[in-house]
C-alpha cells in the first residue's frame, strides 16, 4: 500500500484524466469570464481568475451590491499587499482586470459565465434562463451550485451541452478544490476546457456526476446527520469535534458548520427536502433546522452549536438545551456513555459507506478522486490519505462489521446503516476500495 502522500500525489494527477474523453478534443478559448453575483463567493471566484491574468466582469442586480462586492475584493488584495504577498502595482493590475455592471448585456462577449447567486433552486433557474439568452453562441455557462440539480439548471438555459457545474469552495481565491460537475448533456469539449482552465487558475479539479451534493457535500450530509444524532443522544459539540480533530481533521462538524453558516446548512437541507431527497424521518437534521429558526447562524451571529467571543468557540448551555429539547420531541434517549471511539466510528464509517455508494453509482470515477475532494476541500488530514484510503488501511471487513453493529444497536429503519453493496462485495472478496475500477461520472 502506498504512503498517504504518494497516494494523494498520484490521485491528484489521475483526477485530471477523464475516462472516455478522446485525445485531442478541441478546447474552447477562455479569454474573458463573467460572474453573476458579487457576493462573497462571486468575489472570490473573480479573484481566482484575475490572479491568473484573466479579465472578469462581475454582474449584480444593484449598483450598491456591485460596489460592496468589488470593495471586498479590493480589501482582500490590499490585505495581501500589507502582508507583503503582493505589491501595490500588482493590486492595481488585478483590480484593473475586474469590471462591474448591473446589466446582463455586459456578459455578451464572455467566453465563460458562472452564476454564483444564492443557493436557491428557483433563483438559480431564473438566472440560468437569462444566461441562456444573453450568452453568445459557444460560450460556456457554469453554475456554482454546491448541491442542486445541474441537469435541471442546464435545461433552463435551453443550451444544455454548453453547461457544466463549477463548484468552488469558500474562500474561492484560497481553496484549491474545484468540483467540476458533468451534466447529462455536457459537451466533451466543455468538460475538457473547464478541467484545463482549473489548472490555469491553480485549482485541483475533480469530476463529479450529477446527484444531490455531488461528491463532497453528499458525503458531508451523512457526516453531519450522524453528528446531530450524537448531539441529541447527549454528546456535546466539543466532544464530537474533539474526537475527529484528534485524528487530524482541520475542524469538527459542529465548528465547521458554525464557520460556514448554519443558515447555509439549514437552507441546503430545506432545498433537499423540496426536491424530495430527505428520508421520512422527522428527527433528520432537527438540530440545525431549530438553530436556524432561532437565528443562531454560527460565528456570524455569535451563536450556533457554540457561543462566540470574537472567533473563539465556547460551550453554550443554550445549544445543549436545544439539542436535548429536539431529542425529547423525537423520542431519542439521552446517554452518558458516548466515548471517542463511538463518535469516530459513527462519523467516519457512514462517510466511507457513502463514498462507496458514490463509486457504485458512477458519480465519481475512482476512489482517489473522493480522497482528493476530502483532503483538498474538507480538511481531511492528508497524512491519512483521504477517507477511502483510510478505509483500505482499516480494512473493509472491519468497516462492514461495525456498520452492521450500528444497524443492529441503533436500528436501520431509514437505511442510515445499510452497507453499500460495493463495500460488502469488496470486503467479502478481500479486495480494497482502491481496486474498484468504476466509470461514468
Coordinates of N, CA and C in Angstrom, one line a residue, residues 190-283:
X190 N -16.5 21.0 -23.5 CA -16.8 21.9 -22.4 C -16.2 21.3 -21.1
X191 N -16.3 20.0 -20.9 CA -15.7 19.4 -19.8 C -14.2 19.5 -19.8
X192 N -13.6 19.2 -21.0 CA -12.1 19.3 -21.1 C -11.6 20.7 -21.0
X193 N -12.4 21.7 -21.5 CA -12.0 23.1 -21.3 C -11.9 23.5 -19.9
X194 N -13.0 23.2 -19.1 CA -13.0 23.6 -17.7 C -12.0 22.9 -16.9
X195 N -11.7 21.6 -17.2 CA -10.6 20.9 -16.5 C -9.2 21.6 -16.8
X196 N -9.0 22.0 -18.0 CA -7.7 22.7 -18.3 C -7.7 24.1 -17.7
X197 N -8.8 24.7 -17.7 CA -8.9 26.1 -17.1 C -8.7 26.0 -15.6
X198 N -9.1 24.9 -14.9 CA -8.9 24.8 -13.5 C -7.4 24.8 -13.2
X199 N -6.6 24.1 -14.0 CA -5.2 24.1 -13.8 C -4.6 25.5 -14.0
X200 N -5.2 26.2 -15.0 CA -4.7 27.5 -15.3 C -4.9 28.5 -14.1
X201 N -5.9 28.3 -13.4 CA -6.2 29.2 -12.2 C -5.7 28.6 -10.9
X202 N -5.0 27.5 -11.0 CA -4.3 27.0 -9.8 C -5.2 26.1 -8.9
X203 N -6.2 25.5 -9.5 CA -7.1 24.6 -8.8 C -6.8 23.1 -9.1
X204 N -7.1 22.3 -8.1 CA -7.1 20.8 -8.4 C -8.6 20.5 -8.6
X205 N -8.9 20.0 -9.8 CA -10.2 19.7 -10.2 C -10.6 18.2 -10.2
X206 N -11.8 17.9 -9.7 CA -12.3 16.6 -9.7 C -13.6 16.5 -10.4
X207 N -13.8 15.6 -11.3 CA -15.1 15.5 -12.0 C -16.1 14.7 -11.1
X208 N -17.3 15.2 -11.0 CA -18.4 14.5 -10.4 C -19.6 14.4 -11.3
X209 N -20.4 13.3 -11.2 CA -21.7 13.3 -11.9 C -22.7 14.1 -11.1
X210 N -23.9 14.1 -11.6 CA -25.0 14.8 -11.0 C -25.7 14.0 -10.0
X211 N -25.7 14.5 -8.8 CA -26.6 14.0 -7.7 C -26.6 15.1 -6.6
X212 N -27.4 14.9 -5.6 CA -27.5 15.9 -4.5 C -26.1 16.0 -3.9
X213 N -25.6 17.2 -3.9 CA -24.3 17.5 -3.2 C -23.1 17.0 -3.9
X214 N -23.2 16.4 -5.0 CA -22.1 15.9 -5.8 C -21.3 14.9 -4.9
X215 N -19.9 15.0 -4.9 CA -19.1 14.1 -4.1 C -19.0 14.6 -2.7
X216 N -18.5 15.8 -2.5 CA -18.1 16.3 -1.2 C -19.3 16.5 -0.3
X217 N -20.3 17.3 -0.7 CA -21.4 17.7 0.1 C -22.4 16.5 0.3
X218 N -22.5 15.6 -0.6 CA -23.3 14.4 -0.4 C -22.7 13.6 0.8
X219 N -21.4 13.4 0.8 CA -20.8 12.7 1.9 C -20.8 13.5 3.2
X220 N -20.7 14.8 3.1 CA -20.7 15.7 4.3 C -22.1 15.6 4.9
X221 N -23.1 15.4 4.1 CA -24.5 15.3 4.7 C -24.7 14.1 5.6
X222 N -24.1 13.0 5.3 CA -24.2 11.8 6.2 C -23.4 12.0 7.5
X223 N -22.3 12.7 7.3 CA -21.4 13.1 8.4 C -22.1 14.0 9.4
X224 N -22.7 15.0 8.9 CA -23.5 16.0 9.7 C -24.7 15.3 10.3
X225 N -25.3 14.4 9.5 CA -26.5 13.7 10.1 C -26.2 13.0 11.3
X226 N -25.1 12.2 11.3 CA -24.7 11.4 12.5 C -24.2 12.3 13.6
X227 N -23.5 13.4 13.3 CA -23.1 14.4 14.3 C -24.3 14.9 15.1
X228 N -25.4 15.2 14.4 CA -26.6 15.7 15.1 C -27.3 14.6 15.9
X229 N -27.3 13.4 15.4 CA -27.9 12.3 16.3 C -27.1 12.1 17.5
X230 N -25.7 12.2 17.4 CA -24.9 12.2 18.6 C -25.2 13.3 19.6
X231 N -25.4 14.5 19.0 CA -25.8 15.6 19.9 C -27.1 15.4 20.6
X232 N -28.1 14.9 19.9 CA -29.4 14.6 20.6 C -29.3 13.5 21.6
X233 N -28.3 12.6 21.4 CA -28.2 11.5 22.3 C -27.4 11.9 23.6
X234 N -26.8 13.1 23.5 CA -26.1 13.6 24.7 C -24.7 14.0 24.6
X235 N -24.0 13.7 23.5 CA -22.7 14.2 23.3 C -22.7 15.7 23.1
X236 N -21.6 16.4 23.5 CA -21.5 17.8 23.4 C -20.8 18.2 22.1
X237 N -21.0 19.4 21.5 CA -20.3 19.8 20.3 C -18.8 19.6 20.5
X238 N -18.3 20.1 21.6 CA -16.8 20.0 21.8 C -16.3 18.5 21.8
X239 N -17.1 17.6 22.4 CA -16.8 16.2 22.5 C -16.8 15.6 21.1
X240 N -17.8 16.0 20.3 CA -17.8 15.4 18.9 C -16.7 16.0 18.0
X241 N -16.5 17.3 18.1 CA -15.4 17.9 17.3 C -14.1 17.4 17.8
X242 N -13.9 17.3 19.1 CA -12.6 16.9 19.6 C -12.2 15.5 19.1
X243 N -13.2 14.6 19.0 CA -13.0 13.2 18.6 C -12.3 13.2 17.2
X244 N -12.9 13.9 16.3 CA -12.4 13.8 14.9 C -11.2 14.8 14.7
X245 N -11.1 15.8 15.5 CA -9.9 16.7 15.4 C -8.7 16.0 15.9
X246 N -8.9 15.0 16.9 CA -7.8 14.3 17.4 C -7.2 13.3 16.3
X247 N -8.0 13.0 15.3 CA -7.5 12.2 14.1 C -6.7 13.1 13.1
X248 N -6.8 14.4 13.3 CA -6.2 15.3 12.3 C -7.1 16.1 11.5
X249 N -8.4 15.9 11.6 CA -9.4 16.8 10.9 C -9.2 18.2 11.2
X250 N -9.1 19.1 10.2 CA -8.9 20.5 10.5 C -9.9 21.1 11.4
X251 N -11.1 20.6 11.3 CA -12.3 21.1 12.1 C -13.3 20.1 12.2
X252 N -13.9 20.0 13.4 CA -15.0 19.0 13.6 C -16.3 19.5 13.0
X253 N -17.3 18.7 12.9 CA -18.5 19.1 12.1 C -19.3 20.2 12.7
X254 N -19.3 20.4 14.0 CA -20.1 21.5 14.6 C -19.4 22.8 14.4
X255 N -18.1 22.8 14.6 CA -17.3 24.0 14.4 C -17.3 24.4 12.9
X256 N -17.2 23.4 12.1 CA -17.2 23.6 10.6 C -18.5 24.3 10.2
X257 N -19.7 23.8 10.6 CA -20.9 24.4 10.2 C -21.1 25.8 10.8
X258 N -20.7 26.0 12.0 CA -20.7 27.3 12.6 C -20.0 28.3 11.8
X259 N -18.8 27.9 11.3 CA -18.0 28.8 10.5 C -18.6 29.0 9.1
X260 N -19.1 28.0 8.5 CA -19.7 28.1 7.1 C -21.0 28.8 7.2
X261 N -21.7 28.7 8.3 CA -23.0 29.4 8.4 C -24.2 28.4 8.6
X262 N -24.8 28.3 9.8 CA -25.9 27.4 10.0 C -27.0 27.7 9.1
X263 N -27.2 29.0 8.7 CA -28.3 29.4 7.8 C -28.0 28.7 6.4
X264 N -26.8 28.6 6.0 CA -26.4 28.0 4.7 C -26.7 26.5 4.8
X265 N -26.3 25.9 5.9 CA -26.5 24.4 6.1 C -28.0 24.1 6.1
X266 N -28.7 24.9 6.9 CA -30.2 24.6 7.1 C -30.9 24.8 5.7
X267 N -30.6 25.8 5.0 CA -31.3 26.1 3.7 C -31.0 24.9 2.7
X268 N -29.8 24.4 2.8 CA -29.4 23.3 2.0 C -30.3 22.1 2.3
X269 N -30.5 21.8 3.6 CA -31.4 20.7 4.0 C -32.8 21.0 3.5
X270 N -33.3 22.2 3.6 CA -34.6 22.6 3.2 C -34.8 22.4 1.7
X271 N -33.8 22.9 0.9 CA -33.9 22.7 -0.6 C -33.9 21.2 -0.9
X272 N -33.1 20.4 -0.2 CA -33.1 19.0 -0.5 C -34.5 18.4 -0.2
X273 N -35.1 18.9 0.9 CA -36.5 18.4 1.2 C -37.4 18.8 0.1
X274 N -37.3 20.0 -0.5 CA -38.2 20.4 -1.6 C -38.0 19.5 -2.8
X275 N -36.8 19.0 -3.0 CA -36.6 18.1 -4.1 C -36.9 16.7 -3.9
X276 N -37.5 16.4 -2.6 CA -37.9 15.1 -2.3 C -36.8 14.1 -1.9
X277 N -35.7 14.7 -1.5 CA -34.5 13.9 -1.2 C -34.4 13.4 0.3
X278 N -35.1 14.0 1.2 CA -35.0 13.7 2.6 C -35.7 12.4 3.0
X279 N -35.2 11.6 3.9 CA -35.9 10.4 4.4 C -37.1 10.9 5.2
X280 N -38.1 10.0 5.3 CA -39.3 10.3 6.1 C -39.1 10.2 7.6
X281 N -38.1 11.0 8.0 CA -37.7 10.9 9.4 C -37.7 12.3 10.0
X282 N -38.7 12.6 10.8 CA -38.8 14.0 11.4 C -37.6 14.4 12.2
X283 N -36.8 13.5 12.7 CA -35.7 13.8 13.5 C -34.4 14.2 12.7

